[in-house]
Short mmCIF file of C-alpha atoms in Angstrom, two decimals:
data_model
loop_
_atom_site.label_atom_id
_atom_site.label_comp_id
_atom_site.label_asym_id
_atom_site.label_seq_id
_atom_site.Cartn_x
_atom_site.Cartn_y
_atom_site.Cartn_z
CA MET U 1 -18.31 79.70 -66.28
CA SER U 2 -15.71 80.04 -69.00
CA ASP U 3 -13.54 82.26 -66.77
CA HIS U 4 -12.83 79.51 -64.27
CA HIS U 5 -9.24 78.44 -63.84
CA ILE U 6 -8.52 75.33 -65.97
CA THR U 7 -5.69 73.35 -64.42
CA PRO U 8 -3.24 72.24 -67.19
CA LEU U 9 -3.24 68.53 -67.96
CA ARG U 10 0.50 68.45 -67.23
CA THR U 11 -0.06 69.57 -63.61
CA TYR U 12 -2.55 66.66 -62.98
CA LEU U 13 -0.08 64.14 -64.42
CA ILE U 14 2.85 65.43 -62.39
CA ILE U 15 0.80 65.48 -59.17
CA ALA U 16 -0.41 61.90 -59.78
CA SER U 17 3.18 60.76 -60.39
CA CYS U 18 4.22 62.35 -57.10
CA LEU U 19 1.39 60.54 -55.27
CA PHE U 20 2.41 57.15 -56.75
CA PHE U 21 6.07 57.84 -55.89
CA LEU U 22 5.25 58.87 -52.28
CA SER U 23 3.05 55.73 -51.81
CA GLY U 24 6.06 53.69 -52.79
CA VAL U 25 8.31 55.69 -50.38
CA THR U 26 5.95 55.23 -47.43
CA VAL U 27 5.87 51.41 -47.91
CA TRP U 28 9.69 51.20 -48.38
CA VAL U 29 10.33 53.36 -45.26
CA SER U 30 7.97 51.18 -43.15
CA TYR U 31 10.33 48.20 -43.54
CA ILE U 32 13.22 50.20 -42.01
CA ASP U 33 13.12 50.20 -38.18
CA LEU U 34 13.34 53.80 -37.04
CA GLY U 35 11.65 53.21 -33.70
CA SER U 36 8.98 55.75 -32.81
CA PHE U 37 10.15 57.93 -35.77
CA ASN U 38 8.46 55.44 -38.16
CA ILE U 39 4.96 56.75 -37.33
CA VAL U 40 6.10 60.40 -37.55
CA LEU U 41 7.59 59.82 -41.03
CA ALA U 42 4.53 57.86 -42.19
CA MET U 43 2.22 60.63 -41.11
CA LEU U 44 4.48 63.33 -42.61
CA VAL U 45 4.48 61.51 -46.06
CA ALA U 46 0.65 61.07 -45.76
CA THR U 47 0.19 64.74 -45.01
CA VAL U 48 2.29 65.77 -48.03
CA LYS U 49 0.15 63.40 -50.21
CA ALA U 50 -3.04 64.79 -48.66
CA SER U 51 -1.90 68.34 -49.34
CA LEU U 52 -1.14 67.57 -52.95
CA VAL U 53 -4.67 66.03 -53.35
CA ALA U 54 -6.40 68.98 -51.55
CA PHE U 55 -4.50 71.78 -53.32
CA PHE U 56 -4.36 70.38 -56.91
CA PHE U 57 -7.06 67.71 -57.36
CA MET U 58 -9.62 69.52 -55.11
CA HIS U 59 -8.51 72.88 -56.69
CA LEU U 60 -8.01 74.58 -53.30
CA LEU U 61 -4.96 76.43 -54.64
CA TRP U 62 -6.99 78.36 -57.19
CA ASP U 63 -10.23 78.51 -55.19
CA ASP U 64 -11.56 81.42 -53.14
CA LYS U 65 -9.61 81.14 -49.87
CA LYS U 66 -12.80 80.84 -47.78
CA ASN U 67 -12.98 77.17 -48.85
CA LEU U 68 -9.42 76.56 -47.64
CA VAL U 69 -10.27 78.21 -44.30
CA LEU U 70 -13.27 75.91 -43.88
CA PHE U 71 -11.07 72.87 -44.55
CA LEU U 72 -8.34 73.97 -42.20
CA MET U 73 -10.97 74.64 -39.54
CA SER U 74 -12.10 70.98 -39.71
CA LEU U 75 -8.47 69.96 -39.07
CA MET U 76 -8.14 72.41 -36.26
CA PHE U 77 -11.19 70.98 -34.51
CA PHE U 78 -9.86 67.52 -35.02
CA GLY U 79 -6.70 68.68 -33.21
CA ILE U 80 -8.73 70.05 -30.29
CA PHE U 81 -10.70 66.74 -30.19
CA VAL U 82 -7.51 64.69 -30.02
CA VAL U 83 -5.73 66.86 -27.45
CA ILE U 84 -8.62 67.11 -24.97
CA THR U 85 -9.41 63.40 -25.25
CA MET U 86 -5.68 62.45 -24.73
CA ILE U 87 -5.50 64.72 -21.62
CA ASP U 88 -8.11 62.34 -20.15
CA THR U 89 -7.07 58.98 -21.47
CA GLU U 90 -3.28 59.36 -21.13
CA PHE U 91 -3.28 60.45 -17.47
CA ARG U 92 -5.70 58.01 -15.92
CA GLY U 93 -2.62 56.09 -14.70
CA ALA U 94 -1.58 59.13 -12.72
CA LEU U 95 -4.77 58.78 -10.70
CA GLY U 96 -4.00 55.17 -9.97
CA PHE U 97 -6.33 53.76 -12.48
CA ASN U 98 -5.23 51.18 -15.03
CA PRO U 99 -7.14 52.07 -18.23
CA GLU U 100 -8.93 48.76 -18.12
CA THR U 101 -10.03 49.31 -14.54
CA LYS U 102 -11.30 52.78 -15.42
CA ASN U 103 -12.86 51.67 -18.64
CA PRO U 104 -13.22 47.87 -18.68
CA ILE U 105 -13.05 45.87 -21.87
CA THR U 106 -15.86 43.33 -21.72
CA LYS U 107 -14.05 40.05 -22.17
CA ARG U 108 -16.73 38.44 -24.39
CA ALA U 109 -14.62 37.75 -27.52
CA SER U 110 -14.73 34.03 -28.20
CA PHE U 111 -10.93 33.58 -28.02
CA TYR U 112 -10.93 34.62 -24.41
CA GLY U 113 -12.37 31.20 -23.56
CA GLN U 114 -9.04 29.68 -24.63
CA LEU U 115 -6.78 32.18 -22.83
CA PRO U 116 -6.20 33.16 -19.24
CA LEU U 117 -7.30 36.67 -18.68
CA THR U 118 -4.54 39.25 -18.67
CA ASP U 119 -4.27 42.94 -17.87
CA THR U 120 -2.81 45.62 -20.17
CA HIS U 121 0.70 44.40 -19.56
CA GLY U 122 -0.04 40.75 -20.19
CA TYR U 123 -0.10 39.63 -16.55
CA PRO U 124 -2.78 37.15 -15.51
CA VAL U 125 -5.90 38.52 -13.90
CA ASP U 126 -8.12 36.31 -11.73
CA SER U 127 -11.56 37.19 -13.01
CA HIS U 128 -13.11 36.18 -9.65
CA ASP U 129 -11.32 38.46 -7.27
CA ASP U 130 -11.66 41.49 -9.50
CA ILE U 131 -13.80 43.79 -7.42
CA HIS U 132 -13.37 46.89 -9.57
CA HIS U 133 -15.09 45.90 -12.77
CA GLY U 134 -17.30 42.91 -12.44
CA ASP U 135 -19.62 42.42 -15.39
CA ASP U 136 -22.51 42.48 -12.98
CA ASP U 137 -22.04 46.27 -12.56
CA HIS U 138 -23.21 46.79 -16.16
CA HIS U 139 -26.30 44.63 -16.11
CA MET D 1 -28.82 91.68 -65.01
CA SER D 2 -29.54 88.01 -64.93
CA HIS D 3 -33.32 87.92 -64.68
CA ASP D 4 -34.04 88.38 -68.33
CA ASN D 5 -34.95 85.66 -70.78
CA SER D 6 -31.43 85.19 -71.97
CA SER D 7 -30.26 83.58 -68.68
CA PRO D 8 -29.25 79.90 -69.02
CA SER D 9 -31.60 77.06 -68.03
CA PHE D 10 -29.44 75.90 -65.15
CA PHE D 11 -29.42 79.36 -63.52
CA GLN D 12 -31.58 79.56 -60.43
CA HIS D 13 -33.38 82.87 -59.95
CA HIS D 14 -32.42 83.45 -56.25
CA PHE D 15 -28.77 83.88 -57.17
CA HIS D 16 -27.29 87.18 -58.36
CA ASP D 17 -25.47 85.58 -61.24
CA VAL D 18 -24.11 82.23 -62.54
CA GLU D 19 -20.73 82.80 -60.89
CA GLN D 20 -22.32 83.41 -57.52
CA GLN D 21 -24.42 80.26 -57.89
CA TYR D 22 -21.20 78.27 -58.60
CA GLU D 23 -19.30 79.74 -55.70
CA THR D 24 -22.19 79.15 -53.32
CA SER D 25 -22.44 75.45 -54.36
CA LYS D 26 -18.73 75.09 -53.77
CA PHE D 27 -18.80 76.74 -50.39
CA GLY D 28 -21.70 74.42 -49.36
CA MET D 29 -19.73 71.43 -50.56
CA TRP D 30 -16.71 72.45 -48.43
CA ALA D 31 -19.04 72.81 -45.42
CA PHE D 32 -20.13 69.26 -46.09
CA ILE D 33 -16.50 68.15 -46.35
CA LEU D 34 -15.90 69.75 -42.94
CA THR D 35 -18.61 67.59 -41.43
CA GLU D 36 -17.11 64.51 -43.22
CA VAL D 37 -13.72 65.18 -41.76
CA LEU D 38 -15.20 65.50 -38.29
CA THR D 39 -17.20 62.25 -38.74
CA PHE D 40 -13.95 60.42 -39.43
CA ALA D 41 -12.18 62.49 -36.69
CA GLY D 42 -14.12 60.53 -34.03
CA LEU D 43 -12.83 57.29 -35.36
CA PHE D 44 -9.31 58.55 -35.75
CA VAL D 45 -9.50 59.58 -32.04
CA ALA D 46 -10.60 56.04 -31.14
CA TYR D 47 -7.56 54.74 -33.10
CA ILE D 48 -5.16 57.14 -31.35
CA VAL D 49 -6.47 56.39 -27.87
CA TYR D 50 -6.38 52.61 -28.23
CA ARG D 51 -3.04 52.63 -29.95
CA SER D 52 -1.59 54.68 -27.13
CA TRP D 53 -3.03 52.10 -24.62
CA TYR D 54 -1.93 49.01 -26.60
CA PRO D 55 1.08 50.00 -28.77
CA ASP D 56 2.61 46.44 -28.85
CA MET D 57 -0.73 44.85 -29.73
CA PHE D 58 -1.19 47.21 -32.71
CA VAL D 59 2.28 46.45 -34.00
CA GLY D 60 1.80 42.72 -33.57
CA VAL D 61 -1.79 42.44 -34.92
CA HIS D 62 -1.33 44.68 -37.99
CA LYS D 63 0.92 41.95 -39.51
CA LEU D 64 -2.30 40.03 -40.10
CA LEU D 65 -3.19 42.55 -42.80
CA ASP D 66 -1.87 42.16 -46.31
CA VAL D 67 0.36 45.07 -47.24
CA ASN D 68 0.29 44.21 -50.96
CA LYS D 69 -3.50 44.39 -51.11
CA GLY D 70 -3.39 47.69 -49.20
CA LEU D 71 -0.81 49.16 -51.61
CA LEU D 72 -2.77 47.90 -54.60
CA ASN D 73 -5.87 49.64 -53.25
CA THR D 74 -3.78 52.83 -52.71
CA VAL D 75 -2.66 52.81 -56.34
CA VAL D 76 -6.17 52.03 -57.60
CA LEU D 77 -7.69 54.93 -55.53
CA ILE D 78 -5.00 57.50 -56.57
CA THR D 79 -5.55 56.47 -60.22
CA SER D 80 -9.33 56.95 -59.83
CA SER D 81 -8.72 60.34 -58.33
CA LEU D 82 -6.57 61.27 -61.37
CA THR D 83 -9.26 60.08 -63.77
CA MET D 84 -11.89 62.05 -61.86
CA ALA D 85 -9.81 65.22 -62.12
CA LEU D 86 -9.26 64.56 -65.84
CA ALA D 87 -12.97 64.13 -66.33
CA ILE D 88 -13.51 67.69 -65.03
CA TRP D 89 -10.61 68.93 -67.16
CA ALA D 90 -12.19 67.33 -70.24
CA ILE D 91 -15.60 68.87 -69.64
CA GLN D 92 -13.97 72.26 -69.10
CA LYS D 93 -12.32 71.82 -72.54
CA ASN D 94 -15.67 70.66 -74.02
CA LEU D 95 -14.42 67.17 -74.70
CA LYS D 96 -17.61 65.31 -73.78
CA LYS D 97 -16.63 61.85 -74.95
CA LEU D 98 -13.33 62.00 -73.10
CA SER D 99 -15.09 63.20 -69.96
CA ILE D 100 -17.51 60.24 -70.13
CA PHE D 101 -14.61 57.84 -70.67
CA MET D 102 -12.76 59.23 -67.66
CA LEU D 103 -15.86 58.99 -65.47
CA THR D 104 -16.34 55.41 -66.57
CA ALA D 105 -12.71 54.69 -65.70
CA THR D 106 -13.18 56.23 -62.25
CA PHE D 107 -16.29 54.00 -61.78
CA VAL D 108 -14.30 50.91 -62.76
CA PHE D 109 -11.41 51.70 -60.43
CA ALA D 110 -13.86 52.29 -57.55
CA LEU D 111 -15.34 48.83 -58.29
CA ALA D 112 -11.80 47.36 -58.27
CA PHE D 113 -11.17 48.97 -54.89
CA LEU D 114 -14.34 47.43 -53.43
CA GLY D 115 -13.41 44.06 -55.07
CA VAL D 116 -9.99 44.01 -53.30
CA LYS D 117 -11.63 45.13 -50.08
CA TYR D 118 -14.22 42.31 -50.38
CA GLN D 119 -11.38 39.78 -50.79
CA GLU D 120 -9.65 41.12 -47.62
CA TYR D 121 -12.91 41.11 -45.63
CA HIS D 122 -13.81 37.63 -46.81
CA HIS D 123 -10.43 36.25 -45.78
CA LYS D 124 -10.80 37.94 -42.29
CA TYR D 125 -14.23 36.45 -41.98
CA GLU D 126 -13.01 32.98 -42.86
CA VAL D 127 -10.21 32.93 -40.29
CA GLY D 128 -12.21 34.75 -37.54
CA GLN D 129 -10.30 38.02 -37.45
CA LEU D 130 -13.48 39.84 -36.57
CA PRO D 131 -14.38 42.82 -34.38
CA GLY D 132 -15.38 42.58 -30.76
CA LYS D 133 -16.77 39.32 -29.41
CA TYR D 134 -16.77 37.64 -32.83
CA TYR D 135 -12.93 37.58 -32.86
CA SER D 136 -11.77 33.88 -32.66
CA TYR D 137 -8.46 33.81 -34.58
CA MET D 138 -5.74 31.55 -33.16
CA GLY D 139 -3.56 31.14 -36.23
CA PRO D 140 0.11 30.55 -36.71
CA GLU D 141 1.07 34.18 -35.99
CA VAL D 142 -0.18 33.92 -32.44
CA VAL D 143 0.45 30.21 -31.82
CA GLU D 144 3.70 28.22 -31.75
CA VAL D 145 4.22 24.44 -31.48
CA ILE D 146 6.84 23.66 -28.77
CA LYS D 147 8.43 20.22 -28.31
CA ASP D 148 11.34 21.07 -25.95
CA GLN D 149 10.43 20.22 -22.35
CA GLU D 150 12.77 22.87 -20.91
CA LYS D 151 11.02 25.52 -22.98
CA ILE D 152 7.67 24.20 -21.97
CA ASP D 153 8.57 24.55 -18.33
CA TYR D 154 9.84 28.12 -18.98
CA TYR D 155 6.77 29.16 -20.91
CA THR D 156 4.41 27.49 -18.39
CA SER D 157 5.88 29.67 -15.67
CA SER D 158 5.95 32.85 -17.80
CA ASN D 159 3.17 35.40 -17.48
CA ASN D 160 2.95 36.50 -21.10
CA VAL D 161 2.51 33.12 -22.77
CA TYR D 162 0.09 30.24 -22.18
CA PHE D 163 1.09 26.70 -23.03
CA ASP D 164 -1.67 24.15 -23.64
CA ALA D 165 -0.18 20.74 -22.71
CA GLU D 166 -3.01 18.82 -24.41
CA THR D 167 -2.42 20.16 -27.89
CA ASN D 168 1.22 21.02 -27.30
CA ARG D 169 0.50 24.50 -28.54
CA LEU D 170 1.91 27.70 -27.19
CA TYR D 171 -0.35 30.78 -27.09
CA LYS D 172 1.46 34.08 -27.17
CA THR D 173 -1.04 36.41 -25.67
CA MET D 174 -1.47 39.56 -27.65
CA ASN D 175 -3.82 41.62 -25.50
CA ASN D 176 -7.16 42.46 -26.98
CA PRO D 177 -6.40 41.92 -30.70
CA HIS D 178 -10.15 42.17 -31.37
CA ILE D 179 -9.98 45.85 -30.53
CA PHE D 180 -7.61 46.43 -33.52
CA PHE D 181 -10.07 44.60 -35.77
CA SER D 182 -13.08 46.52 -34.38
CA ILE D 183 -11.34 49.81 -35.26
CA TYR D 184 -10.13 48.38 -38.57
CA PHE D 185 -13.56 47.22 -39.65
CA VAL D 186 -15.39 50.37 -38.62
CA MET D 187 -12.94 52.77 -40.24
CA THR D 188 -12.39 50.87 -43.48
CA GLY D 189 -16.10 49.97 -43.52
CA LEU D 190 -17.23 53.60 -43.30
CA HIS D 191 -14.63 54.45 -45.94
CA GLY D 192 -15.90 51.61 -48.18
CA LEU D 193 -19.45 52.93 -47.74
CA HIS D 194 -18.21 56.25 -49.05
CA VAL D 195 -16.62 54.56 -52.05
CA ALA D 196 -19.98 52.86 -52.79
CA ILE D 197 -21.89 56.08 -52.46
CA GLY D 198 -19.31 57.78 -54.71
CA MET D 199 -19.86 55.05 -57.30
CA GLY D 200 -23.57 55.82 -57.33
CA LEU D 201 -22.94 59.54 -57.78
CA ILE D 202 -20.35 58.90 -60.59
CA ALA D 203 -22.87 56.64 -62.36
CA TRP D 204 -25.38 59.50 -62.18
CA LEU D 205 -22.71 61.86 -63.58
CA ILE D 206 -22.12 59.53 -66.52
CA TYR D 207 -25.87 59.52 -67.25
CA SER D 208 -26.23 63.28 -66.89
CA THR D 209 -23.17 64.06 -69.02
CA ALA D 210 -24.29 61.67 -71.72
CA ARG D 211 -27.73 63.33 -71.82
CA GLY D 212 -26.12 66.71 -72.05
CA ASN D 213 -27.32 68.06 -68.73
CA ILE D 214 -23.72 68.59 -67.70
CA HIS D 215 -21.62 70.45 -70.23
CA GLN D 216 -18.86 73.04 -70.64
CA LYS D 217 -20.97 75.93 -69.33
CA TYR D 218 -22.48 74.03 -66.36
CA TYR D 219 -20.41 71.26 -64.72
CA THR D 220 -21.01 72.21 -61.02
CA PRO D 221 -22.28 68.71 -60.07
CA MET D 222 -19.18 67.11 -61.49
CA GLU D 223 -16.88 69.54 -59.72
CA MET D 224 -18.70 68.84 -56.38
CA ILE D 225 -18.75 65.04 -56.73
CA GLY D 226 -15.06 65.37 -57.72
CA ILE D 227 -14.29 67.11 -54.42
CA PHE D 228 -16.21 64.30 -52.54
CA TRP D 229 -14.26 61.61 -54.50
CA HIS D 230 -10.86 63.24 -53.72
CA LEU D 231 -11.87 63.30 -49.97
CA VAL D 232 -12.40 59.59 -50.12
CA ASP D 233 -8.91 59.32 -51.59
CA LEU D 234 -7.55 61.68 -48.98
CA ILE D 235 -8.93 59.59 -46.06
CA TRP D 236 -7.52 56.41 -47.56
CA ILE D 237 -4.08 58.12 -47.74
CA TYR D 238 -4.16 58.14 -43.93
CA LEU D 239 -5.87 54.79 -43.36
CA PHE D 240 -3.30 52.91 -45.40
CA PRO D 241 -0.19 53.75 -43.29
CA LEU D 242 -2.14 53.65 -39.99
CA PHE D 243 -3.39 50.08 -40.51
CA TYR D 244 -0.99 48.36 -42.99
CA LEU D 245 2.37 50.02 -42.28
CA ILE D 246 2.79 50.21 -38.50
CA GLY D 247 6.28 49.95 -37.06
#
């Protein structure tokens, strides 16, 4: 096993410094209001950090490329998972279904006893005339 | 050929040579990592779906989490990833004592991570920021005390807030905050379980390295557990901004 690539100590220290720096950056940026761009930037920084960990700490850069392919395949299937699920959940409104009507949240959390019931947009819902998702349907 | 008496003790006869044995182990480990990513993928999808349904609730409720504790845990976990990588570097360079020291440091950092996590969980348990039906929190972030009669009239007629005349308290209704905490507890909980399992594996590595079962010529288990440990770090890299740094 002596012919394995030995990553120089310097590389590890540089990568770790980058990771610490980027962690600081992502916290700092989160305090600036960029609207919906905040989440994009946060995920971008996280992906750079994750790539540094995968390529250097997990040695993917020097490994046989079949391991990288396996890892990228897991991410690809994650992408398929997200897209196909979102095609369902994001367009239920187009069919005239409020997500809560289509997939009701059982209002059993103890704090609901103190609050009037509301729909997704915060408008009051009278629990008695709700014919679409009475709890009785699930018993 | 490798089937003579000179082959090393760690060599298993069904492999062609030591190099193939190492590469096979590594490929198997990456197949396991693939299943791990897909396990967490289900939870990430739950997060994405519910966040797209309740964007304002996620932004509002995430303020109940402590960013400093989250950042502290990020730093702790990155440091532990570095010490794990250095433990492998040390064993490759045949520096047994340094390797054991680095593994011990990794173990201590993992313990620190779980300690901080325990503090966070304990606080949430105390104030009732719990998943699903156990959620009961009504603290200052969601409640305001209002004295002004004009405001009381306005809020009483408003749909998004609820004024309790008896206690003079105003409830701003964040819709379904318990869903945020359900997802938070399941995702960080499963991640925490991975940290705990990793600690057990690292403890075993310390024992094996000290006994001399893992050495410069054969450090496959350390390399594989290292990959597992970096995956734990990698998942936290995403969990941290998604829960602590929203909007």
